[in-house]
Amino acid sequence: GKKWQIGLEECKKFNPKAVLINGSDDIFSLNYIKNCFKYIENGYDIVGKNNWYVLDLVKLKPYKFQYKNPNVLIGAGRMISRSFLDEINWTLFPLTKSAGLDTFCNEIFEKNNASMYEMGNKNNDKIISLKGNHNVLNPIYKILKDKNKINILTISTVDKRTIINLGKYINNHNLK
């Protein structure tokens, strides 16, 4: 949590209207950020998604996951308004935790009555987390074991093909 909190404090220096959370293993569809910001401009405190894709780069196997609790947004791609960050004094991440950060943040949102918007599948917006042999906060085996909180969804043939081709491109160009 410490690195995320320090990053948030650095963002504050630039006086942003909103901040988007993004891990080093996460990528977004083309207009994702612009689409999130529209909802921030319409008065929502938090905007994000409850479902996301994960690509196992080792096996070139794509997954689609969704939190069982519809009120929980994933950390990747979560946009937080400046007004909400001001309300919580820009203190969102625990300095002593290195795991369970999504849950911790969602508890802060709930405790402070944040207005949240879950983008669903509107505008074909996607978040893809790339998992491989590199060091990540939430490896694929950890996500697959969390069946109490997460559903595994069916992926359309087009999305499956697109995500696998992305993985091949990443592997072939050593972009991990």
PDB file of C-alpha atoms in Angstrom:
ATOM      1  CA  GLY A   1       0.000   0.000   0.000  1.00  0.00           C
ATOM      2  CA  LYS A   2       2.884   2.310   0.666  1.00  0.00           C
ATOM      3  CA  LYS A   3       3.933   2.687  -2.999  1.00  0.00           C
ATOM      4  CA  TRP A   4       0.329   3.349  -4.041  1.00  0.00           C
ATOM      5  CA  GLN A   5      -0.155   5.959  -1.320  1.00  0.00           C
ATOM      6  CA  ILE A   6       3.096   7.707  -2.251  1.00  0.00           C
ATOM      7  CA  GLY A   7       1.970   7.688  -5.896  1.00  0.00           C
ATOM      8  CA  LEU A   8      -1.348   9.228  -4.889  1.00  0.00           C
ATOM      9  CA  GLU A   9       0.432  11.978  -2.943  1.00  0.00           C
ATOM     10  CA  GLU A  10       2.616  12.691  -5.996  1.00  0.00           C
ATOM     11  CA  CYS A  11      -0.507  12.911  -8.188  1.00  0.00           C
ATOM     12  CA  LYS A  12      -1.980  15.508  -5.848  1.00  0.00           C
ATOM     13  CA  LYS A  13       0.853  17.915  -6.726  1.00  0.00           C
ATOM     14  CA  PHE A  14      -0.508  18.129 -10.297  1.00  0.00           C
ATOM     15  CA  ASN A  15      -3.998  19.195  -9.130  1.00  0.00           C
ATOM     16  CA  PRO A  16      -5.886  16.550 -11.177  1.00  0.00           C
ATOM     17  CA  LYS A  17      -9.666  16.375 -11.547  1.00  0.00           C
ATOM     18  CA  ALA A  18      -9.424  12.615 -11.015  1.00  0.00           C
ATOM     19  CA  VAL A  19      -6.843   9.860 -10.573  1.00  0.00           C
ATOM     20  CA  LEU A  20      -6.877   6.484 -12.327  1.00  0.00           C
ATOM     21  CA  ILE A  21      -5.375   3.422 -10.636  1.00  0.00           C
ATOM     22  CA  ASN A  22      -3.352   1.206 -12.960  1.00  0.00           C
ATOM     23  CA  GLY A  23      -0.966  -1.627 -12.202  1.00  0.00           C
ATOM     24  CA  SER A  24       2.050  -2.413 -14.340  1.00  0.00           C
ATOM     25  CA  ASP A  25       0.348  -5.572 -15.618  1.00  0.00           C
ATOM     26  CA  ASP A  26      -2.941  -3.896 -16.623  1.00  0.00           C
ATOM     27  CA  ILE A  27      -3.988  -2.465 -19.981  1.00  0.00           C
ATOM     28  CA  PHE A  28      -7.222  -0.774 -21.057  1.00  0.00           C
ATOM     29  CA  SER A  29      -9.237  -0.623 -24.244  1.00  0.00           C
ATOM     30  CA  LEU A  30      -8.722   2.503 -26.317  1.00  0.00           C
ATOM     31  CA  ASN A  31     -11.359   4.887 -24.888  1.00  0.00           C
ATOM     32  CA  TYR A  32     -11.590   3.437 -21.380  1.00  0.00           C
ATOM     33  CA  ILE A  33     -10.093   6.431 -19.549  1.00  0.00           C
ATOM     34  CA  LYS A  34     -12.138   8.981 -21.505  1.00  0.00           C
ATOM     35  CA  ASN A  35     -15.320   6.987 -20.826  1.00  0.00           C
ATOM     36  CA  CYS A  36     -14.569   6.772 -17.087  1.00  0.00           C
ATOM     37  CA  PHE A  37     -13.958  10.502 -16.886  1.00  0.00           C
ATOM     38  CA  LYS A  38     -17.401  11.269 -18.357  1.00  0.00           C
ATOM     39  CA  TYR A  39     -18.977   9.718 -15.251  1.00  0.00           C
ATOM     40  CA  ILE A  40     -16.625  11.627 -12.928  1.00  0.00           C
ATOM     41  CA  GLU A  41     -17.712  14.839 -14.696  1.00  0.00           C
ATOM     42  CA  ASN A  42     -21.335  13.783 -14.103  1.00  0.00           C
ATOM     43  CA  GLY A  43     -20.724  13.726 -10.347  1.00  0.00           C
ATOM     44  CA  TYR A  44     -19.676  10.173  -9.475  1.00  0.00           C
ATOM     45  CA  ASP A  45     -16.890   9.766  -6.901  1.00  0.00           C
ATOM     46  CA  ILE A  46     -15.619   6.398  -8.114  1.00  0.00           C
ATOM     47  CA  VAL A  47     -15.881   4.827 -11.576  1.00  0.00           C
ATOM     48  CA  GLY A  48     -14.636   1.415 -12.633  1.00  0.00           C
ATOM     49  CA  LYS A  49     -15.468  -2.147 -13.516  1.00  0.00           C
ATOM     50  CA  ASN A  50     -16.618  -5.221 -11.674  1.00  0.00           C
ATOM     51  CA  ASN A  51     -15.371  -7.582 -14.396  1.00  0.00           C
ATOM     52  CA  TRP A  52     -12.076  -7.926 -16.199  1.00  0.00           C
ATOM     53  CA  TYR A  53     -10.034 -10.173 -18.417  1.00  0.00           C
ATOM     54  CA  VAL A  54      -6.861 -11.920 -17.366  1.00  0.00           C
ATOM     55  CA  LEU A  55      -4.383 -13.415 -19.798  1.00  0.00           C
ATOM     56  CA  ASP A  56      -2.025 -16.109 -18.579  1.00  0.00           C
ATOM     57  CA  LEU A  57       0.986 -15.283 -20.765  1.00  0.00           C
ATOM     58  CA  VAL A  58       2.665 -18.626 -20.013  1.00  0.00           C
ATOM     59  CA  LYS A  59      -0.239 -20.800 -21.211  1.00  0.00           C
ATOM     60  CA  LEU A  60      -1.735 -18.128 -23.516  1.00  0.00           C
ATOM     61  CA  LYS A  61      -5.043 -18.796 -21.788  1.00  0.00           C
ATOM     62  CA  PRO A  62      -7.563 -15.960 -21.344  1.00  0.00           C
ATOM     63  CA  TYR A  63     -10.062 -15.721 -18.495  1.00  0.00           C
ATOM     64  CA  LYS A  64     -12.891 -13.364 -17.683  1.00  0.00           C
ATOM     65  CA  PHE A  65     -13.639 -12.732 -14.027  1.00  0.00           C
ATOM     66  CA  GLN A  66     -16.328 -10.865 -12.149  1.00  0.00           C
ATOM     67  CA  TYR A  67     -16.688 -10.117  -8.464  1.00  0.00           C
ATOM     68  CA  LYS A  68     -19.758 -11.841  -7.007  1.00  0.00           C
ATOM     69  CA  ASN A  69     -20.530  -8.680  -5.048  1.00  0.00           C
ATOM     70  CA  PRO A  70     -21.757  -6.159  -7.668  1.00  0.00           C
ATOM     71  CA  ASN A  71     -20.731  -3.246  -5.405  1.00  0.00           C
ATOM     72  CA  VAL A  72     -17.040  -4.156  -5.541  1.00  0.00           C
ATOM     73  CA  LEU A  73     -14.897  -2.587  -8.245  1.00  0.00           C
ATOM     74  CA  ILE A  74     -11.516  -3.981  -9.208  1.00  0.00           C
ATOM     75  CA  GLY A  75      -8.484  -1.838  -8.426  1.00  0.00           C
ATOM     76  CA  ALA A  76      -7.210  -1.730 -12.000  1.00  0.00           C
ATOM     77  CA  GLY A  77      -8.926   0.998 -13.974  1.00  0.00           C
ATOM     78  CA  ARG A  78     -10.650   2.522 -10.966  1.00  0.00           C
ATOM     79  CA  MET A  79     -10.999   6.290 -11.378  1.00  0.00           C
ATOM     80  CA  ILE A  80     -11.398   8.408  -8.250  1.00  0.00           C
ATOM     81  CA  SER A  81     -12.612  12.005  -8.293  1.00  0.00           C
ATOM     82  CA  ARG A  82     -10.589  14.873  -6.862  1.00  0.00           C
ATOM     83  CA  SER A  83     -13.518  15.873  -4.646  1.00  0.00           C
ATOM     84  CA  PHE A  84     -13.622  12.421  -3.024  1.00  0.00           C
ATOM     85  CA  LEU A  85      -9.854  12.345  -2.564  1.00  0.00           C
ATOM     86  CA  ASP A  86     -10.058  15.768  -0.902  1.00  0.00           C
ATOM     87  CA  GLU A  87     -12.835  14.438   1.345  1.00  0.00           C
ATOM     88  CA  ILE A  88     -10.604  11.593   2.592  1.00  0.00           C
ATOM     89  CA  ASN A  89      -7.529  13.858   2.704  1.00  0.00           C
ATOM     90  CA  TRP A  90      -5.930  11.842  -0.115  1.00  0.00           C
ATOM     91  CA  THR A  91      -5.405   8.922   2.286  1.00  0.00           C
ATOM     92  CA  LEU A  92      -6.619   5.814   0.497  1.00  0.00           C
ATOM     93  CA  PHE A  93      -3.997   3.086   0.818  1.00  0.00           C
ATOM     94  CA  PRO A  94      -2.724   1.531   4.059  1.00  0.00           C
ATOM     95  CA  LEU A  95       1.016   2.035   4.531  1.00  0.00           C
ATOM     96  CA  THR A  96       1.542  -1.332   6.231  1.00  0.00           C
ATOM     97  CA  LYS A  97      -0.438  -3.647   3.905  1.00  0.00           C
ATOM     98  CA  SER A  98       0.834  -5.215   0.710  1.00  0.00           C
ATOM     99  CA  ALA A  99      -2.205  -7.389  -0.062  1.00  0.00           C
ATOM    100  CA  GLY A 100      -5.986  -6.986   0.101  1.00  0.00           C
ATOM    101  CA  LEU A 101      -5.773  -3.390  -1.123  1.00  0.00           C
ATOM    102  CA  ASP A 102      -8.928  -3.596  -3.282  1.00  0.00           C
ATOM    103  CA  THR A 103     -10.973  -4.727  -0.280  1.00  0.00           C
ATOM    104  CA  PHE A 104      -9.438  -2.036   1.923  1.00  0.00           C
ATOM    105  CA  CYS A 105     -10.195   0.704  -0.626  1.00  0.00           C
ATOM    106  CA  ASN A 106     -13.745  -0.536  -1.188  1.00  0.00           C
ATOM    107  CA  GLU A 107     -14.301  -0.343   2.597  1.00  0.00           C
ATOM    108  CA  ILE A 108     -13.152   3.295   2.577  1.00  0.00           C
ATOM    109  CA  PHE A 109     -15.536   4.056  -0.294  1.00  0.00           C
ATOM    110  CA  GLU A 110     -18.424   2.450   1.582  1.00  0.00           C
ATOM    111  CA  LYS A 111     -17.573   4.098   4.902  1.00  0.00           C
ATOM    112  CA  ASN A 112     -17.502   7.526   3.234  1.00  0.00           C
ATOM    113  CA  ASN A 113     -20.670   6.943   1.164  1.00  0.00           C
ATOM    114  CA  ALA A 114     -18.864   7.358  -2.156  1.00  0.00           C
ATOM    115  CA  SER A 115     -21.123   7.393  -5.192  1.00  0.00           C
ATOM    116  CA  MET A 116     -19.886   4.601  -7.443  1.00  0.00           C
ATOM    117  CA  TYR A 117     -20.559   3.818 -11.067  1.00  0.00           C
ATOM    118  CA  GLU A 118     -19.829   0.347 -12.447  1.00  0.00           C
ATOM    119  CA  MET A 119     -19.244   0.629 -16.190  1.00  0.00           C
ATOM    120  CA  GLY A 120     -20.443  -2.860 -17.040  1.00  0.00           C
ATOM    121  CA  ASN A 121     -19.807  -3.673 -20.685  1.00  0.00           C
ATOM    122  CA  LYS A 122     -20.903  -0.332 -22.123  1.00  0.00           C
ATOM    123  CA  ASN A 123     -18.793   1.063 -24.951  1.00  0.00           C
ATOM    124  CA  ASN A 124     -16.963  -2.269 -25.167  1.00  0.00           C
ATOM    125  CA  ASP A 125     -14.564  -1.015 -22.448  1.00  0.00           C
ATOM    126  CA  LYS A 126     -12.147  -3.680 -21.261  1.00  0.00           C
ATOM    127  CA  ILE A 127      -9.445  -4.135 -18.681  1.00  0.00           C
ATOM    128  CA  ILE A 128      -6.907  -6.880 -19.311  1.00  0.00           C
ATOM    129  CA  SER A 129      -4.461  -7.999 -16.644  1.00  0.00           C
ATOM    130  CA  LEU A 130      -1.387  -9.747 -18.011  1.00  0.00           C
ATOM    131  CA  LYS A 131      -0.084 -12.550 -15.797  1.00  0.00           C
ATOM    132  CA  GLY A 132       3.101 -14.453 -16.468  1.00  0.00           C
ATOM    133  CA  ASN A 133       6.349 -15.386 -14.760  1.00  0.00           C
ATOM    134  CA  HIS A 134       6.960 -11.757 -13.783  1.00  0.00           C
ATOM    135  CA  ASN A 135       6.272 -10.515 -10.259  1.00  0.00           C
ATOM    136  CA  VAL A 136       2.677  -9.276  -9.794  1.00  0.00           C
ATOM    137  CA  LEU A 137       0.533  -8.448  -6.768  1.00  0.00           C
ATOM    138  CA  ASN A 138      -2.185 -10.956  -7.736  1.00  0.00           C
ATOM    139  CA  PRO A 139      -0.861 -13.925  -9.739  1.00  0.00           C
ATOM    140  CA  ILE A 140      -3.313 -16.004 -11.775  1.00  0.00           C
ATOM    141  CA  TYR A 141      -3.248 -18.985  -9.381  1.00  0.00           C
ATOM    142  CA  LYS A 142      -4.324 -16.670  -6.542  1.00  0.00           C
ATOM    143  CA  ILE A 143      -7.271 -15.304  -8.544  1.00  0.00           C
ATOM    144  CA  LEU A 144      -8.392 -18.788  -9.609  1.00  0.00           C
ATOM    145  CA  LYS A 145      -8.403 -19.951  -5.953  1.00  0.00           C
ATOM    146  CA  ASP A 146     -10.673 -17.087  -4.842  1.00  0.00           C
ATOM    147  CA  LYS A 147     -13.956 -18.772  -5.842  1.00  0.00           C
ATOM    148  CA  ASN A 148     -15.828 -17.344  -2.833  1.00  0.00           C
ATOM    149  CA  LYS A 149     -15.480 -13.798  -4.196  1.00  0.00           C
ATOM    150  CA  ILE A 150     -15.041 -14.246  -7.939  1.00  0.00           C
ATOM    151  CA  ASN A 151     -17.021 -15.850 -10.780  1.00  0.00           C
ATOM    152  CA  ILE A 152     -15.342 -17.142 -13.929  1.00  0.00           C
ATOM    153  CA  LEU A 153     -17.353 -16.009 -16.954  1.00  0.00           C
ATOM    154  CA  THR A 154     -17.517 -17.252 -20.544  1.00  0.00           C
ATOM    155  CA  ILE A 155     -15.477 -15.295 -23.080  1.00  0.00           C
ATOM    156  CA  SER A 156     -16.815 -14.617 -26.560  1.00  0.00           C
ATOM    157  CA  THR A 157     -14.877 -16.180 -29.438  1.00  0.00           C
ATOM    158  CA  VAL A 158     -13.874 -12.745 -30.773  1.00  0.00           C
ATOM    159  CA  ASP A 159     -12.611 -11.533 -27.380  1.00  0.00           C
ATOM    160  CA  LYS A 160     -10.779 -14.822 -26.809  1.00  0.00           C
ATOM    161  CA  ARG A 161      -9.012 -14.592 -30.186  1.00  0.00           C
ATOM    162  CA  THR A 162      -8.132 -10.904 -29.660  1.00  0.00           C
ATOM    163  CA  ILE A 163      -6.703 -11.488 -26.182  1.00  0.00           C
ATOM    164  CA  ILE A 164      -4.681 -14.548 -27.267  1.00  0.00           C
ATOM    165  CA  ASN A 165      -3.247 -12.565 -30.213  1.00  0.00           C
ATOM    166  CA  LEU A 166      -2.296  -9.785 -27.811  1.00  0.00           C
ATOM    167  CA  GLY A 167      -0.485 -12.344 -25.665  1.00  0.00           C
ATOM    168  CA  LYS A 168       1.363 -13.744 -28.674  1.00  0.00           C
ATOM    169  CA  TYR A 169       2.437 -10.234 -29.655  1.00  0.00           C
ATOM    170  CA  ILE A 170       3.686  -9.517 -26.128  1.00  0.00           C
ATOM    171  CA  ASN A 171       5.556 -12.816 -25.937  1.00  0.00           C
ATOM    172  CA  ASN A 172       7.086 -12.428 -29.413  1.00  0.00           C
ATOM    173  CA  HIS A 173       8.281  -8.894 -28.704  1.00  0.00           C
ATOM    174  CA  ASN A 174       9.512  -9.685 -25.189  1.00  0.00           C
ATOM    175  CA  LEU A 175       7.308  -6.936 -23.712  1.00  0.00           C
ATOM    176  CA  LYS A 176       6.802  -8.661 -20.339  1.00  0.00           C
TER     177      LYS A 176
END
